[in-house]
Amino acid sequence: MAIFFIFIFLPFLSAILVPFLYKYLNRLVHTGWFVLLAPLFILIYLLQYIPSIAAGETYQYTLSWIPTLGINIVTYVDGLSLLFGLLISGVGVLVIIYSIFYMSKTREALHQFYVYLLLFMGAMLGLVFSDHLLVLYGFWELTSVSSFLLIAYWYERKSSRQGALKAMLITVIGGFGMLAGFIMLIMMADTYSIREIIAQVDVIQNHALFIPAMLCILLGAFTKSAQFPFGIWLPDAMEAPTPVSAYLHSATMVKAGIYLVARTTPIFGGSSVWFWLVAGVGVITLLYGSLSALRQTDLKALLAYSTISQLGLIMSLLGVGSLAVYFGPGEKGSLFTVATFAALFHLFNHSTFKGSLFMVVGIIDHETGKRDIRYLSGLMQVLPVTFTIAMVGAFSMAGLPPFNGFLSKEMFFAAMTELTHVSAFGLDRLGLIFPVIAWIASVFTFVYCMIFVFKTFGGKFHPEKLTRKVHEASFGMLFAPIVLCLFVVLTFFFPNVLGKYILIPALTSVLPMMPISSTDLKISAWHGINTELLMTIGVVVLGFLLFRTAKRWIRLFRNYPQTLTLNHLFNKALPSMEKRAASLTNRYMTGSLRHYLSYIFSFFVMLLLGSLLLNYGLKFDFSNDASITLFDAGLVLVMLIAALTVLLTNHRVVAIVALGAVGYMVSMFFVIFRAPDLALTQMVVETVTTVLFLLCFYHLPKLKKDIERIPFKLSNLIISISVGLTVTLLALSANGHKLFEPITAFFERAYELAGAKNIVNAILVDFRGFDTMLEISVLTIAGLGVYVLIHQRSKRRKQDETE
Amino acid sequence: MKPNNVILQTVTRVAVFIIFTFSIYLFMSGHHQPGGGFIGGLSTAAAIVLLYLSFGIEKVRENIPVDFKKLAAVGVFIAVGTGLVSIVYGQPFLTQTFGHVNLPIFGDTELASAMVFDTGVALAVIGTAVNIILSISEDR
């Protein structure tokens, strides 16, 4: 059991070692050779699971993390996670071999590269094996972070940083959405485990949060898998080193969204929203990606858009496959089970051929120094092996025999045409859209695949356009793409081996409710003349014609205005958001204290008066009030006059003295309300503060000393009157609401408890001595503050004089 | 040439003692009558300020060689210290106690630990008040 965790965390463990290996051994051996061991061990270890998983077994391992909160690292090995695990570790091995020859030992910061790469690999493994939703989310974010680091690997380039930032923003927004969806799922099912949630699917489907949770999770999946319209980060992520593009942006990370959709299909599948979103967005992405790929002149950008398009294909197949959940076991259901099977099959195929294609571009870039198809031509003569690999990969992508892309594309067409015979979800009217779009997109896919191969390798060789002397890449660089190409070809000839051992177990975990027999799902290269084959022939014929006439119409695409692209919108949206935010902040953060005070007071009034009125808190009860004496009335009158004087006078000294008068009146109030201690203190303190005010007045700057009245402002008047009104109303209604007896009875026992006849003093020093202790501390700190302020200033002044 | 403040100085000499006495009275009576550490401290500070006013800062400083910043700190320490003593006796922080003792001259006298706490308050108030006023007056 522990062994499994050791293997899953092996990338993290070895990431710790990489900097040491780099520092001490890089001069002798390329660090990549050590790094290679981690995915190799994982691959070998995971291969052992194939027989037992194929026999229908699953494994679950638990590692305690935060057991009190029910958060544990639970890994679950079934067909789907094993398929992904094998892809991650297998392509990982090949990419690292490739990177050993691609990344220079001396010029590149290899320790950073491999640490990030290993972090990513570990995160991805953790993601696909997690059964715990929150742990899955943790690994999900870790893939976002490590891919951010990898995209910005050449951080001194501006475009790298921008690409990384864009990828980070979009995938993390999706990640947050996904987290929200996960939390809703957890709330609905009251468990963290995906398997237990799947078991409770009947409860969840009738829950009010079902659709919101689905939308949030799909947001996460679509952003990660670069679906329309979130795919814009993927082309910009091509600034990363090519091994990274090959690994992250073709074989692994972009399939995390696919994994998520496949994983949650048993929960959400069967709902019409799910079908339309997944299949619809997938098909739109397929078309959008293939059209955009045609516009590209940069080989990597072309491959990026083709990745988007192919991911859309897989996504749409998963959407169609979710119909199997709707129909349930039976003839109809098993027809759509084939769609899910095709999705998984194409997922595997895409990883193989797209990985090899990226590596091909890396080789071209490495050998010629150029990635732009306008500069490249006739490389067939100088790079024969690379050309073969590119041809195999691209023809497989285009869906030609004898490569594995042909098989999955046939199955794709079969699934799409099947949709026209469905009478659910409004498909009886709209079902035809799917095969038509799929077919058109496939034609364009064919065209860009041809462009990819024949614009770069066909035609005449022009060495004068290139800066370097071109020769075939070393065997080490060619090794990984050759292995991937072998898979491309072998899968075509022996698809059922792969199907039986890997894809069918994966299919059972995507559609656990379907009875799956391997005889139904036999992949055959030749299945008679049927619609799919005719469609493929149509694709090839029309695609070939379009390719031959490409010069005439491709300008249409290239001249498509930049301002209408999604990228442009995104690039416009960010600065305008920043500008809006800044202007909003500048509008209310004026720097004027008067404004801030008016905000504070308005809020105070709104909250207090509002809640008072809304909760019917305004109740007045004057029955317990004491009667008003002549003294009280007289004092209040004097205080009112003094307070008005403060407001209306146009002389500061008058205001200060009037304020002092108010203070003395307060102490008079203390006298007549029988609070001698307060009266004494108030008198002395009022004297001191008045003196200090006078001092401040004396030191006012001579300039502008001419005294003005307080300028009248209506808003100030309204705010101050409403504040006064609020406080008065609050005090009056609080006075009317005596919820319980006051606790003064306790303090009246002061003599027997504290030996003091003065209750006030007993409270101050005995009952509530803690407050007093802190108050004298405050006082002392204030005194020290005054001392420090004044002495610092006079010291500085003295320094200025001596200088 | 300083103005001659004979009358002020002479009155001060008498008045200061009266004020000191009154403030000590206020302080001591705080337990049973209006008064206490705060007002007692403030009126002591008032007497000291009167001395400053009539005799000048330097002269008073020679005769009352007290650093008022330290006095304030000592006051806070005393207040906190009384709290700590109660911890030593296993009581909650700041538990006050009192008792009646038969002293030789005063007879039956009530002694309360709160008085010590109040002393701390008074010292802190005196120190702070004088400190603020001195700081401001020295600001040229």
PDB file of C-alpha atoms in Angstrom, chain A residues 676-677 680-682 684-685 688 692 695 699 750-759 761-762 764-767 769-773 776-777 779-784 786-787 790-791 793-794 797, chain B residues 22 26 29-39 42-43 69 72-73 75-76 79-80 93-98 100 110 112 114 117-118 120-121 124-125 128 131-133 135-136 138-140:
ATOM      1  CA  PRO A 676     -18.676  63.362  42.122  1.00  0.00           C
ATOM      2  CA  ASP A 677     -15.710  61.360  40.856  1.00  0.00           C
ATOM      3  CA  LEU A 680     -13.885  66.131  39.480  1.00  0.00           C
ATOM      4  CA  THR A 681     -12.099  64.328  36.696  1.00  0.00           C
ATOM      5  CA  GLN A 682     -14.136  66.016  33.983  1.00  0.00           C
ATOM      6  CA  VAL A 684      -9.572  68.863  35.454  1.00  0.00           C
ATOM      7  CA  VAL A 685      -9.423  67.089  32.125  1.00  0.00           C
ATOM      8  CA  VAL A 688      -6.155  70.605  30.436  1.00  0.00           C
ATOM      9  CA  LEU A 692      -3.867  72.310  24.901  1.00  0.00           C
ATOM     10  CA  LEU A 695      -1.638  76.038  22.620  1.00  0.00           C
ATOM     11  CA  HIS A 699       1.111  77.733  17.074  1.00  0.00           C
ATOM     12  CA  ALA A 750     -18.722  46.921  47.375  1.00  0.00           C
ATOM     13  CA  TYR A 751     -18.040  47.400  51.038  1.00  0.00           C
ATOM     14  CA  GLU A 752     -18.499  43.787  51.930  1.00  0.00           C
ATOM     15  CA  LEU A 753     -16.678  42.495  48.829  1.00  0.00           C
ATOM     16  CA  ALA A 754     -13.868  45.018  48.397  1.00  0.00           C
ATOM     17  CA  GLY A 755     -13.890  46.932  51.647  1.00  0.00           C
ATOM     18  CA  ALA A 756     -14.652  50.168  49.817  1.00  0.00           C
ATOM     19  CA  LYS A 757     -17.476  52.596  50.380  1.00  0.00           C
ATOM     20  CA  ASN A 758     -16.783  54.416  47.107  1.00  0.00           C
ATOM     21  CA  ILE A 759     -18.430  52.156  44.560  1.00  0.00           C
ATOM     22  CA  ASN A 761     -13.426  53.554  42.855  1.00  0.00           C
ATOM     23  CA  ALA A 762     -14.070  49.966  43.875  1.00  0.00           C
ATOM     24  CA  LEU A 764     -12.153  51.002  38.898  1.00  0.00           C
ATOM     25  CA  VAL A 765      -9.464  49.373  40.988  1.00  0.00           C
ATOM     26  CA  ASP A 766     -11.014  46.132  42.156  1.00  0.00           C
ATOM     27  CA  PHE A 767     -13.941  44.744  40.208  1.00  0.00           C
ATOM     28  CA  GLY A 769      -9.119  46.729  37.658  1.00  0.00           C
ATOM     29  CA  PHE A 770      -7.978  45.221  34.393  1.00  0.00           C
ATOM     30  CA  ASP A 771      -9.531  48.060  32.389  1.00  0.00           C
ATOM     31  CA  THR A 772      -7.853  50.638  34.588  1.00  0.00           C
ATOM     32  CA  MET A 773      -4.507  48.959  34.232  1.00  0.00           C
ATOM     33  CA  ILE A 776      -3.068  53.967  32.469  1.00  0.00           C
ATOM     34  CA  SER A 777      -0.937  52.098  29.975  1.00  0.00           C
ATOM     35  CA  LEU A 779      -2.143  57.227  29.008  1.00  0.00           C
ATOM     36  CA  THR A 780       1.549  56.517  29.476  1.00  0.00           C
ATOM     37  CA  ILE A 781       1.936  55.520  25.850  1.00  0.00           C
ATOM     38  CA  ALA A 782       0.226  58.737  24.783  1.00  0.00           C
ATOM     39  CA  GLY A 783       2.619  60.723  26.989  1.00  0.00           C
ATOM     40  CA  LEU A 784       5.617  58.950  25.553  1.00  0.00           C
ATOM     41  CA  VAL A 786       4.014  63.273  22.687  1.00  0.00           C
ATOM     42  CA  TYR A 787       7.541  63.246  24.066  1.00  0.00           C
ATOM     43  CA  ILE A 790       8.343  66.652  19.926  1.00  0.00           C
ATOM     44  CA  HIS A 791      11.882  65.557  20.633  1.00  0.00           C
ATOM     45  CA  ARG A 793      11.237  67.122  15.624  1.00  0.00           C
ATOM     46  CA  SER A 794      13.487  69.400  17.644  1.00  0.00           C
ATOM     47  CA  ARG A 797      15.635  70.865  13.484  1.00  0.00           C
TER      48      ARG A 797
ATOM     49  CA  PHE B  22      -5.610  68.242  49.002  1.00  0.00           C
ATOM     50  CA  LEU B  26      -8.217  62.992  47.410  1.00  0.00           C
ATOM     51  CA  SER B  29      -9.974  59.026  50.551  1.00  0.00           C
ATOM     52  CA  GLY B  30     -10.639  57.408  47.209  1.00  0.00           C
ATOM     53  CA  HIS B  31     -11.567  54.154  48.823  1.00  0.00           C
ATOM     54  CA  HIS B  32     -14.492  55.508  50.704  1.00  0.00           C
ATOM     55  CA  GLN B  33     -15.127  59.038  49.449  1.00  0.00           C
ATOM     56  CA  PRO B  34     -15.018  60.677  46.022  1.00  0.00           C
ATOM     57  CA  GLY B  35     -11.445  60.794  44.789  1.00  0.00           C
ATOM     58  CA  GLY B  36      -8.889  58.164  43.934  1.00  0.00           C
ATOM     59  CA  GLY B  37      -5.725  57.662  41.989  1.00  0.00           C
ATOM     60  CA  PHE B  38      -6.724  59.449  38.827  1.00  0.00           C
ATOM     61  CA  ILE B  39      -7.950  62.747  40.239  1.00  0.00           C
ATOM     62  CA  LEU B  42      -4.001  65.023  38.221  1.00  0.00           C
ATOM     63  CA  SER B  43      -4.138  67.521  41.093  1.00  0.00           C
ATOM     64  CA  LYS B  69       8.776  59.565  32.083  1.00  0.00           C
ATOM     65  CA  ALA B  72       4.879  57.043  34.585  1.00  0.00           C
ATOM     66  CA  ALA B  73       6.575  53.765  33.742  1.00  0.00           C
ATOM     67  CA  GLY B  75       3.301  53.612  37.937  1.00  0.00           C
ATOM     68  CA  VAL B  76       2.305  51.180  35.200  1.00  0.00           C
ATOM     69  CA  ALA B  79      -0.270  48.464  38.680  1.00  0.00           C
ATOM     70  CA  VAL B  80       0.751  45.384  36.712  1.00  0.00           C
ATOM     71  CA  PHE B  93      -4.769  38.095  37.798  1.00  0.00           C
ATOM     72  CA  LEU B  94      -5.560  41.392  39.553  1.00  0.00           C
ATOM     73  CA  THR B  95      -7.475  39.873  42.453  1.00  0.00           C
ATOM     74  CA  GLN B  96      -7.557  42.508  45.173  1.00  0.00           C
ATOM     75  CA  THR B  97      -7.866  41.843  48.883  1.00  0.00           C
ATOM     76  CA  PHE B  98      -8.372  43.903  52.020  1.00  0.00           C
ATOM     77  CA  HIS B 100      -8.390  45.416  59.025  1.00  0.00           C
ATOM     78  CA  GLU B 110      -8.404  49.157  56.791  1.00  0.00           C
ATOM     79  CA  ALA B 112      -6.500  47.225  50.864  1.00  0.00           C
ATOM     80  CA  ALA B 114      -6.310  48.095  45.807  1.00  0.00           C
ATOM     81  CA  PHE B 117      -2.905  49.532  42.523  1.00  0.00           C
ATOM     82  CA  ASP B 118      -4.269  53.042  42.922  1.00  0.00           C
ATOM     83  CA  GLY B 120       0.322  52.909  40.393  1.00  0.00           C
ATOM     84  CA  VAL B 121      -2.529  54.740  38.703  1.00  0.00           C
ATOM     85  CA  ALA B 124       1.264  56.992  35.953  1.00  0.00           C
ATOM     86  CA  VAL B 125      -1.094  59.957  35.764  1.00  0.00           C
ATOM     87  CA  THR B 128       2.226  61.396  32.004  1.00  0.00           C
ATOM     88  CA  ASN B 131       5.700  64.746  30.872  1.00  0.00           C
ATOM     89  CA  ILE B 132       3.295  66.030  28.219  1.00  0.00           C
ATOM     90  CA  ILE B 133       3.333  69.547  29.538  1.00  0.00           C
ATOM     91  CA  SER B 135       7.592  68.227  26.364  1.00  0.00           C
ATOM     92  CA  ILE B 136       5.349  70.856  24.857  1.00  0.00           C
ATOM     93  CA  GLU B 138      10.404  72.639  25.781  1.00  0.00           C
ATOM     94  CA  ASP B 139       9.392  72.654  22.124  1.00  0.00           C
ATOM     95  CA  ARG B 140      10.952  75.786  20.746  1.00  0.00           C
TER      96      ARG B 140
END
